[in-house]
XYZ file of C-alpha atoms in Angstrom:
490
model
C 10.383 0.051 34.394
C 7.842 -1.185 36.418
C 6.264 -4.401 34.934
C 2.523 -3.835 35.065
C 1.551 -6.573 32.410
C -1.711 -7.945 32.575
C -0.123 -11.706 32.040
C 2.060 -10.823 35.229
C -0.866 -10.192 37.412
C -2.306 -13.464 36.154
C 0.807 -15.404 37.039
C 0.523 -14.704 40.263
C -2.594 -16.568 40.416
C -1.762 -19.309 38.382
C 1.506 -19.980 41.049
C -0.703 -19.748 43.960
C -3.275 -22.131 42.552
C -0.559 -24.672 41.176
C -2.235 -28.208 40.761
C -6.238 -26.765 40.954
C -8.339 -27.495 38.061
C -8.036 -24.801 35.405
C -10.150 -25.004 32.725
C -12.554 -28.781 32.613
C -14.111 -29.588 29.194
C -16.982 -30.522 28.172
C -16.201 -30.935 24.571
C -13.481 -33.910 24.966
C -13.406 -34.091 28.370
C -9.500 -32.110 28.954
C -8.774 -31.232 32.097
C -5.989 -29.013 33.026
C -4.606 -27.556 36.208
C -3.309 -24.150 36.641
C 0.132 -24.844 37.091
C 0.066 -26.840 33.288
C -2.216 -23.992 32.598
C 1.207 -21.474 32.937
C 3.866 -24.030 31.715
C 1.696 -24.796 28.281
C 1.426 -21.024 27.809
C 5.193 -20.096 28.234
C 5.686 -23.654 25.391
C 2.858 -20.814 22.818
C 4.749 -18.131 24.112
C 8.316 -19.601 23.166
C 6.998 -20.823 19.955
C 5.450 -17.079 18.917
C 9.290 -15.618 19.815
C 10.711 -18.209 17.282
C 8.642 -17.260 14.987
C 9.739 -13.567 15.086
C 6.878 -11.827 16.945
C 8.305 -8.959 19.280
C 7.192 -6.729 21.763
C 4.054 -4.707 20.409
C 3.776 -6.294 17.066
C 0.306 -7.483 16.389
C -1.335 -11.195 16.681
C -3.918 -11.528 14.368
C -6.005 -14.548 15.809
C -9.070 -16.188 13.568
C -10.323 -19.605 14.879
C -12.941 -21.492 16.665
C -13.120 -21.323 20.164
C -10.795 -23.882 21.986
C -8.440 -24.467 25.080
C -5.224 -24.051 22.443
C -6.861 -20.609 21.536
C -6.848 -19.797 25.110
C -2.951 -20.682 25.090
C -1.923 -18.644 22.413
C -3.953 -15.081 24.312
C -2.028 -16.083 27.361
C 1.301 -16.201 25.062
C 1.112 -13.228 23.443
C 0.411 -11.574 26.653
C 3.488 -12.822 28.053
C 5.801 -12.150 25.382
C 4.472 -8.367 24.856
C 2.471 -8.341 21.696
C -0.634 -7.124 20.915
C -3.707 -9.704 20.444
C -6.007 -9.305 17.526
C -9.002 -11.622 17.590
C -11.155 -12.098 14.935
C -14.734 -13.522 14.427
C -14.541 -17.000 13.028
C -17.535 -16.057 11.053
C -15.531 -13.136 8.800
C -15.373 -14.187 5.258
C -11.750 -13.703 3.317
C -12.998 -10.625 1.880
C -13.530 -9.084 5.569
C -10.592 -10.952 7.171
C -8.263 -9.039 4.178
C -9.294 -5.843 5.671
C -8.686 -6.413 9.047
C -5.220 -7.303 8.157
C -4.367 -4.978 6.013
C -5.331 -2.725 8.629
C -3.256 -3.928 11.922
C -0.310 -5.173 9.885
C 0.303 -8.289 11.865
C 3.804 -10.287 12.445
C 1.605 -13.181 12.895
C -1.622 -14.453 11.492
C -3.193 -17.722 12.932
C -6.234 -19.436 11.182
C -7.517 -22.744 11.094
C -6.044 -24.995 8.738
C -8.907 -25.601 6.420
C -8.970 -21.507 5.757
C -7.443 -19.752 2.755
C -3.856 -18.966 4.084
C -1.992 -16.287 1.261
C -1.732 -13.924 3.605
C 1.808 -13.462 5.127
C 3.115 -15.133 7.909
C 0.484 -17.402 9.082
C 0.645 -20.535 11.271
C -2.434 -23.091 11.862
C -4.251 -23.529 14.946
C -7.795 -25.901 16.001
C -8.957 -27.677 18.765
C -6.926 -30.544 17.157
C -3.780 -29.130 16.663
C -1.726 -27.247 13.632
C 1.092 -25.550 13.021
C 1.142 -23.585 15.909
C 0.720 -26.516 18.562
C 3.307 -28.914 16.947
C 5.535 -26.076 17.629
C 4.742 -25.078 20.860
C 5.040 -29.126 21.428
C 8.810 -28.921 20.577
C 9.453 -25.911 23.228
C 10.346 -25.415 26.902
C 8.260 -24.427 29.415
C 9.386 -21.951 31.343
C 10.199 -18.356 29.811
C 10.415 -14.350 31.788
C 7.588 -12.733 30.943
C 8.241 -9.392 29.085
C 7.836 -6.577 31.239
C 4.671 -3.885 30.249
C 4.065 -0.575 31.184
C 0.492 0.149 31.928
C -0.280 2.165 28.763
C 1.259 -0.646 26.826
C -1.027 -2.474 24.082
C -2.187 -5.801 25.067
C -5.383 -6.004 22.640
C -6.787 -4.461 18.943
C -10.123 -5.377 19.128
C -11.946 -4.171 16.082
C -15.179 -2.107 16.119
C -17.624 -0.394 13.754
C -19.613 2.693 13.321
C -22.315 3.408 11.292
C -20.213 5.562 8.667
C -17.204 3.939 7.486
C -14.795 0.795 7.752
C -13.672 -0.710 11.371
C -11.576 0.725 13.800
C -9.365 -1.018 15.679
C -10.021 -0.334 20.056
C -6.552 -0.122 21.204
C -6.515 -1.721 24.723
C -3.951 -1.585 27.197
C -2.335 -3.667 30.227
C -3.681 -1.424 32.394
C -6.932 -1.171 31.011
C -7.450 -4.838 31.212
C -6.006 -5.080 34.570
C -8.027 -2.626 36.161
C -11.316 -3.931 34.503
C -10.311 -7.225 35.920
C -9.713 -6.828 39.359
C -12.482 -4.419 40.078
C -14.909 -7.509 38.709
C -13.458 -9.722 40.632
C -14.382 -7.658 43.513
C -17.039 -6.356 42.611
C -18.641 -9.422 41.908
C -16.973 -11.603 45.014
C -15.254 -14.088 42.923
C -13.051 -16.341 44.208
C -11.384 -19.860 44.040
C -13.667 -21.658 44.970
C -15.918 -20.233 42.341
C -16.801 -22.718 39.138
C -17.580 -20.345 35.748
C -19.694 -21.927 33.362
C -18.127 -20.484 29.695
C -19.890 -20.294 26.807
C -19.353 -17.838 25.200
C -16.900 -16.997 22.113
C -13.502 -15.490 23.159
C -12.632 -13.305 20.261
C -15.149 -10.679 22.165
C -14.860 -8.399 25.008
C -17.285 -10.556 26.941
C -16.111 -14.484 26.529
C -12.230 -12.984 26.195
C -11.823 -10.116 28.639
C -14.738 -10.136 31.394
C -14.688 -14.099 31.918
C -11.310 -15.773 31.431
C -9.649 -12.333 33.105
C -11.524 -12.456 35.956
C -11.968 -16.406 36.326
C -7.782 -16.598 36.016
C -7.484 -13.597 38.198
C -9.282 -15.185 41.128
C -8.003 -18.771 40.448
C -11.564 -20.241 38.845
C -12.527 -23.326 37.539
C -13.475 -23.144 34.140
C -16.643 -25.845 33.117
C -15.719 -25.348 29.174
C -18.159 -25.180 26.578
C -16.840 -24.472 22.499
C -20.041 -23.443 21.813
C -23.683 -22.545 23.348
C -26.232 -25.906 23.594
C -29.024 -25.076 25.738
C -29.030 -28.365 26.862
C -25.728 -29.377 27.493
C -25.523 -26.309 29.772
C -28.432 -26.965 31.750
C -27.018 -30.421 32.115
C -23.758 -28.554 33.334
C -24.856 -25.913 35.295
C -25.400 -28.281 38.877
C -21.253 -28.267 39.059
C -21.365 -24.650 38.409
C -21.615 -21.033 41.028
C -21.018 -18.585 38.137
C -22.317 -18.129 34.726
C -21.659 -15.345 31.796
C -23.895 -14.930 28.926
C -25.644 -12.833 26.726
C -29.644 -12.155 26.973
C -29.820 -15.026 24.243
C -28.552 -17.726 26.504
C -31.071 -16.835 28.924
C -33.927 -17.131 26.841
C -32.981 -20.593 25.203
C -32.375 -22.384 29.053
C -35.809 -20.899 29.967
C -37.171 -22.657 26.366
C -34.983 -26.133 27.817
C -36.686 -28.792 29.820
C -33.931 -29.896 31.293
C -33.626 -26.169 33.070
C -35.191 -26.092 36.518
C -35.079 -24.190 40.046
C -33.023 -27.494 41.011
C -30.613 -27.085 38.302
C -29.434 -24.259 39.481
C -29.258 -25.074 43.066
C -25.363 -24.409 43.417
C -25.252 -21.291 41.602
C -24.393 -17.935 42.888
C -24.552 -15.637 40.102
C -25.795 -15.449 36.718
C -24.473 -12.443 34.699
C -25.942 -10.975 31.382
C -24.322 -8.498 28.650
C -23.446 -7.622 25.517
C -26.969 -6.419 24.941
C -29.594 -5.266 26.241
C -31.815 -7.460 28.809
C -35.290 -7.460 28.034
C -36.966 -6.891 31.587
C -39.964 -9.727 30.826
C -36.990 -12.321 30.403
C -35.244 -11.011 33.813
C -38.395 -11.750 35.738
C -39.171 -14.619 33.928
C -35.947 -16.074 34.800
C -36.287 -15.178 38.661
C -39.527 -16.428 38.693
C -38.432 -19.773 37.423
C -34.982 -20.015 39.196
C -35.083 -18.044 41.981
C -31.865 -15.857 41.131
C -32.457 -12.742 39.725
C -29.727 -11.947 36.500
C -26.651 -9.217 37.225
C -26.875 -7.459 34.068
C -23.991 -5.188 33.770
C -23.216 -2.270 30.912
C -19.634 -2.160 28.850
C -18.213 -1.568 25.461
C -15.330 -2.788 23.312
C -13.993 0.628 23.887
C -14.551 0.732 27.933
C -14.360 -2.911 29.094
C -17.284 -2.836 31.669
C -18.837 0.844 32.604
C -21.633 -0.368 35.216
C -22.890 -3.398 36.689
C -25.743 -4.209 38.749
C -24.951 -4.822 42.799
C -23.830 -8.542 44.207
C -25.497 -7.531 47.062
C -28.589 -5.426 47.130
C -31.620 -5.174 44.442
C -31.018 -5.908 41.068
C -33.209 -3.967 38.664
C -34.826 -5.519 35.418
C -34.662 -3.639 32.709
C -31.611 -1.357 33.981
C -27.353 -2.232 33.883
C -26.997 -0.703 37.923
C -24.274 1.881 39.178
C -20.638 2.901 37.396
C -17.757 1.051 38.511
C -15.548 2.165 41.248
C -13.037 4.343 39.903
C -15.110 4.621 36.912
C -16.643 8.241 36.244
C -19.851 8.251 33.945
C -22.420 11.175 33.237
C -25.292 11.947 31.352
C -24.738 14.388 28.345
C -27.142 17.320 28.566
C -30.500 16.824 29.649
C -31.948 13.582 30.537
C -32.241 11.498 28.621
C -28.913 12.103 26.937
C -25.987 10.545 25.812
C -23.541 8.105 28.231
C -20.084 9.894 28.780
C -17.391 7.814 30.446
C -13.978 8.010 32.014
C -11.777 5.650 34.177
C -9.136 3.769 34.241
C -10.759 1.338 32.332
C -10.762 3.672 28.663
C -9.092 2.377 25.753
C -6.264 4.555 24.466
C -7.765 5.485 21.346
C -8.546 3.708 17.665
C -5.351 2.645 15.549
C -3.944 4.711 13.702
C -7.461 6.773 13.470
C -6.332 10.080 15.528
C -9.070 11.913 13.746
C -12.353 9.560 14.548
C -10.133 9.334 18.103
C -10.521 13.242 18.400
C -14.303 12.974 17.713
C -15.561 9.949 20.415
C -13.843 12.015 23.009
C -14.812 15.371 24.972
C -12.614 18.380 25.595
C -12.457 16.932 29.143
C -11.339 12.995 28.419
C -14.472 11.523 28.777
C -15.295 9.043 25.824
C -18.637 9.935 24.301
C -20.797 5.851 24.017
C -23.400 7.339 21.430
C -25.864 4.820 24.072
C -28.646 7.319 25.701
C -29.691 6.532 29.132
C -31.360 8.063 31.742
C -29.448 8.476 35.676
C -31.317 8.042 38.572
C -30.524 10.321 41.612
C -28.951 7.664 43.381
C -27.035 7.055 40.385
C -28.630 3.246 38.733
C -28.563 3.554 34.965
C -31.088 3.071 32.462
C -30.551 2.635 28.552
C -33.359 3.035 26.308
C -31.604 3.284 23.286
C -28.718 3.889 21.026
C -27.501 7.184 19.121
C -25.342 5.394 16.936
C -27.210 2.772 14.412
C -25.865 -0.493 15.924
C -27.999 -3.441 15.962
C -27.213 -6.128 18.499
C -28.214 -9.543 17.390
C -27.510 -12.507 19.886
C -25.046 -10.400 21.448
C -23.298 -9.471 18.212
C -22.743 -5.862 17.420
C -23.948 -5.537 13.448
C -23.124 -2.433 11.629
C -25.851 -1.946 8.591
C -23.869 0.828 6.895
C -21.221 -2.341 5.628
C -24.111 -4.519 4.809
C -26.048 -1.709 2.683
C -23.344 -0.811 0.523
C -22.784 -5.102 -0.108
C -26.875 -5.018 -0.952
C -26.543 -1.774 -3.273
C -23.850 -3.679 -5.261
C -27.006 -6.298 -6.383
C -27.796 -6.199 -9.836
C -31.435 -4.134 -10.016
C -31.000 -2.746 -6.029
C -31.337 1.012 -6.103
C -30.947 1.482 -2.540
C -31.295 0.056 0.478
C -31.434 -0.082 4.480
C -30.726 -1.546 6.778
C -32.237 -2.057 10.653
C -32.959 -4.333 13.313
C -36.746 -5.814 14.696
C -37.017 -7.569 17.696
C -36.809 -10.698 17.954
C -37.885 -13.595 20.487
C -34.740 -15.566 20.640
C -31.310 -12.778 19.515
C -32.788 -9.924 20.660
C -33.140 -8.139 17.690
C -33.552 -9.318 14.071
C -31.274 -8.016 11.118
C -33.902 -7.027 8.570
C -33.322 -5.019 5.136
C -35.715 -2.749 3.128
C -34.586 -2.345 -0.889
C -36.122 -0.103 -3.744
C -35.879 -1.564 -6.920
C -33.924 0.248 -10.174
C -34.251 -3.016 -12.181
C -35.471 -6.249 -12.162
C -34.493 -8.102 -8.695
C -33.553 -11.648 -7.865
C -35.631 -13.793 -5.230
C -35.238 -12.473 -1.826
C -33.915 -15.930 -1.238
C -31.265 -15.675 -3.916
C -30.404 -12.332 -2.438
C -29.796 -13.658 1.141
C -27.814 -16.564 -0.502
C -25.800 -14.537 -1.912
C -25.046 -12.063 0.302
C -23.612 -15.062 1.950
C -20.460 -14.904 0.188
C -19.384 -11.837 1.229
C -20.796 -11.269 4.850
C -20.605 -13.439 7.644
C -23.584 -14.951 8.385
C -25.263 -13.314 11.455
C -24.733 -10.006 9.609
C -26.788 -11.712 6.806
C -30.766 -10.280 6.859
C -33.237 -12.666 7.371
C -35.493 -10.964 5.705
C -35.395 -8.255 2.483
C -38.454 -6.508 1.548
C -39.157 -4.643 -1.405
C -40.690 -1.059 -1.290
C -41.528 1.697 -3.906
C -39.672 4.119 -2.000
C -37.720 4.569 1.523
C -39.336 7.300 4.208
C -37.443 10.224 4.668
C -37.553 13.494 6.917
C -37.266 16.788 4.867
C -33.282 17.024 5.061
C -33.611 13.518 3.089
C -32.493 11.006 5.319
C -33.847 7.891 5.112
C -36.451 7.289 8.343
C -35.689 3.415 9.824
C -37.706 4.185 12.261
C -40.411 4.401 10.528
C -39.475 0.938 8.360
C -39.103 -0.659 12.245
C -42.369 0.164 13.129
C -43.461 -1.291 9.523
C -41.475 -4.516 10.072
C -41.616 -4.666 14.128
C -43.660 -7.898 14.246
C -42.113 -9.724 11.839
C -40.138 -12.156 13.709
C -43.036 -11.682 16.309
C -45.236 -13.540 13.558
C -42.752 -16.291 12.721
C -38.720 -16.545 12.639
């Protein structure tokens, strides 16, 4: 068999950039080069294969962003299992779920979390279980070979009607994704990405440390967003990936000027939409106009706005090469994509598999968009109910049916309002079957079971919720109530 493993692409860069700078932090000020970068992961990858995990079985992965977490992706990649990351954020309740779901060999959380829950070593930016192990092994192991349609990821997902389901994603899915970017956007090593973002998504995970290893990148590493800190940062930097919300807090900064970014390249945006005012604001002030680019858990990256040639506000630019995307129907009408780039399907979920897809293989987004002749993409909005809150995809279909337990809720819904700073606000409209706690008491405790940037920020009461004549409830109609609400005040 032909080994077509994503971590054996990425080896090939790490060899070739031996002693180059890595990954540089700016949390405790690590440094390490590529060629540690490689022997550190085969010490995670040694210690996972002691531990039992096998070719395919799952990695379920739930802890703060660090350089260790970075390790243990690069492991499992190398030995052949399948990575599962999970949002820090995810309560017990929600983390049982997932788990019960993927069936994991291996479950790594942070020490301080509840552990009952099978096999489970620790992991932090300190240490744990995990690294005292990898401590005690060699550095040097074969990678496992992969086919292309192998498993390399479960990334978990939502619609607006049921529980999670798990995005199978495959060697070859993240390889292709990866090397078109890299092209596509004219990375290279001597290219310095600025990372912020979280890496149990597609976008901190898959679109930046893929592409930034691929090409042989430095890494300027943040564990978390500070407007401040990454202003300070960005002079040593040519490449940046955020989400719209980054963007507008380094505009709010005063430590953010047109000098500050005098050595960058590129600034990317994703994982939700870009308002246009923010895209010229941000040129106006910096001089670089934002490459906003369109992708999906299920997809990787669909579209992207050109390196060279005009970027657009307000639209996510042409389909990838090799990528084949259409518009549904008339215009506007729903996003339909195919490439090489498409996820294999949801896990063990051949029915809801069956229904996302078209006779013909193309993977039906539920995002509607219009296509310009010369084929630049627009997306005004979103068939499925998602709301996208500082680049965080929030279903309200789980979060109603957690309100509708409340004593004296008789029902409720769910929707987003914009919002100055995430994007959009997660707000919640309830009727009243008894008497009702405080709103305040009913965000607090709706804190126990969701994670907190699914939590509303505001719940109104109302005699009754709008709806059309087959009876379903109208959230449009509670948006346009509600739509300057955060507008007002946050």
């Amino acid at each position: 068999m032909e080994d077509e493993s994503l971590f054996t692409l990425l080896e090939r860069s790490f060899l070739a950039a031996g002693g180059r700078t890595a990954i540089r932090s700016c949390s405790n000020d690590v440094k390490i080069s590529y060629a540690d970068l490689l022997r550190s992961a085969c010490r995670y990858a040694n210690a996972l294969l002691s531990l039992g995990v096998e070719p395919g079985d799952r990695v379920t992965v739930q802890v703060e962003k660090s350089i260790a977490n970075v390790l243990l992706y690069l492991a499992v990649l190398k030995v052949g299992a399948v990575y599962q990351p999970l949002n820090p954020a995810y309560t017990d309740t929600e983390f049982a779920y997932f788990v019960g779901d993927a069936e994991p060999k291996l479950i790594v959380r942070e020490p301080s979390r509840h552990l009952d829950f099978g096999t489970v070593a620790t992991l932090d930016g300190d240490g744990g279980s995990l690294t005292s192990l990898a401590d005690r092994m060699a550095d040097s192991l074969k990678t496992v070979p992969r086919a292309s349609a192998d498993l390399a990821g479960l990334l978990y997902t939502s619609g607006t009607t049921g529980q999670s389901k798990g995005a199978m994603i495959t060697h070859g899915n993240l390889s292709s994704n990866a090397q078109t970017l890299v092209e596509l956007w004219g990375m290279g090593d001597s290219d310095v990405l600025l990372h912020a973002l979280p890496i149990f998504h597609v976008h901190g995970l898959y679109v930046a440390l893929n592409t930034a290893f691929l090409a042989g990148s430095e890494l300027i590493w943040f564990d978390r967003f500070d407007a401040d800190a990454v202003a300070a940062a960005i002079p040593q930097a040519t490449l940046m990936m955020g989400v719209p919300t980054f963007y507008t807090r380094l505009l709010a900064s005063r430590n953010f000027t047109r000098e500050t970014c005098r050595n960058m390249r590129l600034f990317v945006s994703g994982s939700a939409p870009l308002p246009a005012e923010i895209h010229r604001e941000f040129s106006a002030h910096t001089g670089h106009d934002i490459l906003e680019r369109y992708g999906m858990t299920e997809t990787g990256m669909i579209a992207s706005n050109p390196l060279q040639g005009k970027r657009v506000a307000g639209t996510v630019g042409f389909a990838l090469p090799n990528v084949s995307l259409r518009i549904a129907g008339t215009q506007p009408g729903v996003i339909e994509v195919k490439g090489p780039n498409l996820f294999q399907g949801y896990w063990r979920n051949p029915v809801k598999t069956a229904e996302e897809f078209t006779t013909d293989g193309y993977f039906i987004t539920g995002d509607i968009a219009t296509m310009e002749a010369d084929g630049r993409l627009t997306i005004i909005g979103r068939v499925k109910d998602i709301i996208i809150s500082g680049g965080f995809n929030i279903y309200p279909k789980e979060i109603e049916q957690v309100i509708d337990a409340i004593p004296g809720v008789g029902e409720s819904a769910v929707f987003g309002v914009p919002h100055p700073d995430l994007g959009e606000g997660v707000i919640a409209a309830v009727t009243a079957a008894d008497a009702l706690a405080s709103e305040a008491e009913m965000i607090a405790g709706l804190g126990t079971y969701l994670a907190r940037f699914k939590v509303p920020r505001r719940i109104f009461v109302v005699d009754e919720l709008p709806r059309n004549a087959m009876g379903k409830v109208q959230k449009s109609e509670l948006r346009k109530t509600c739509a300057t609400v955060f507008t007002r005040g946050r």
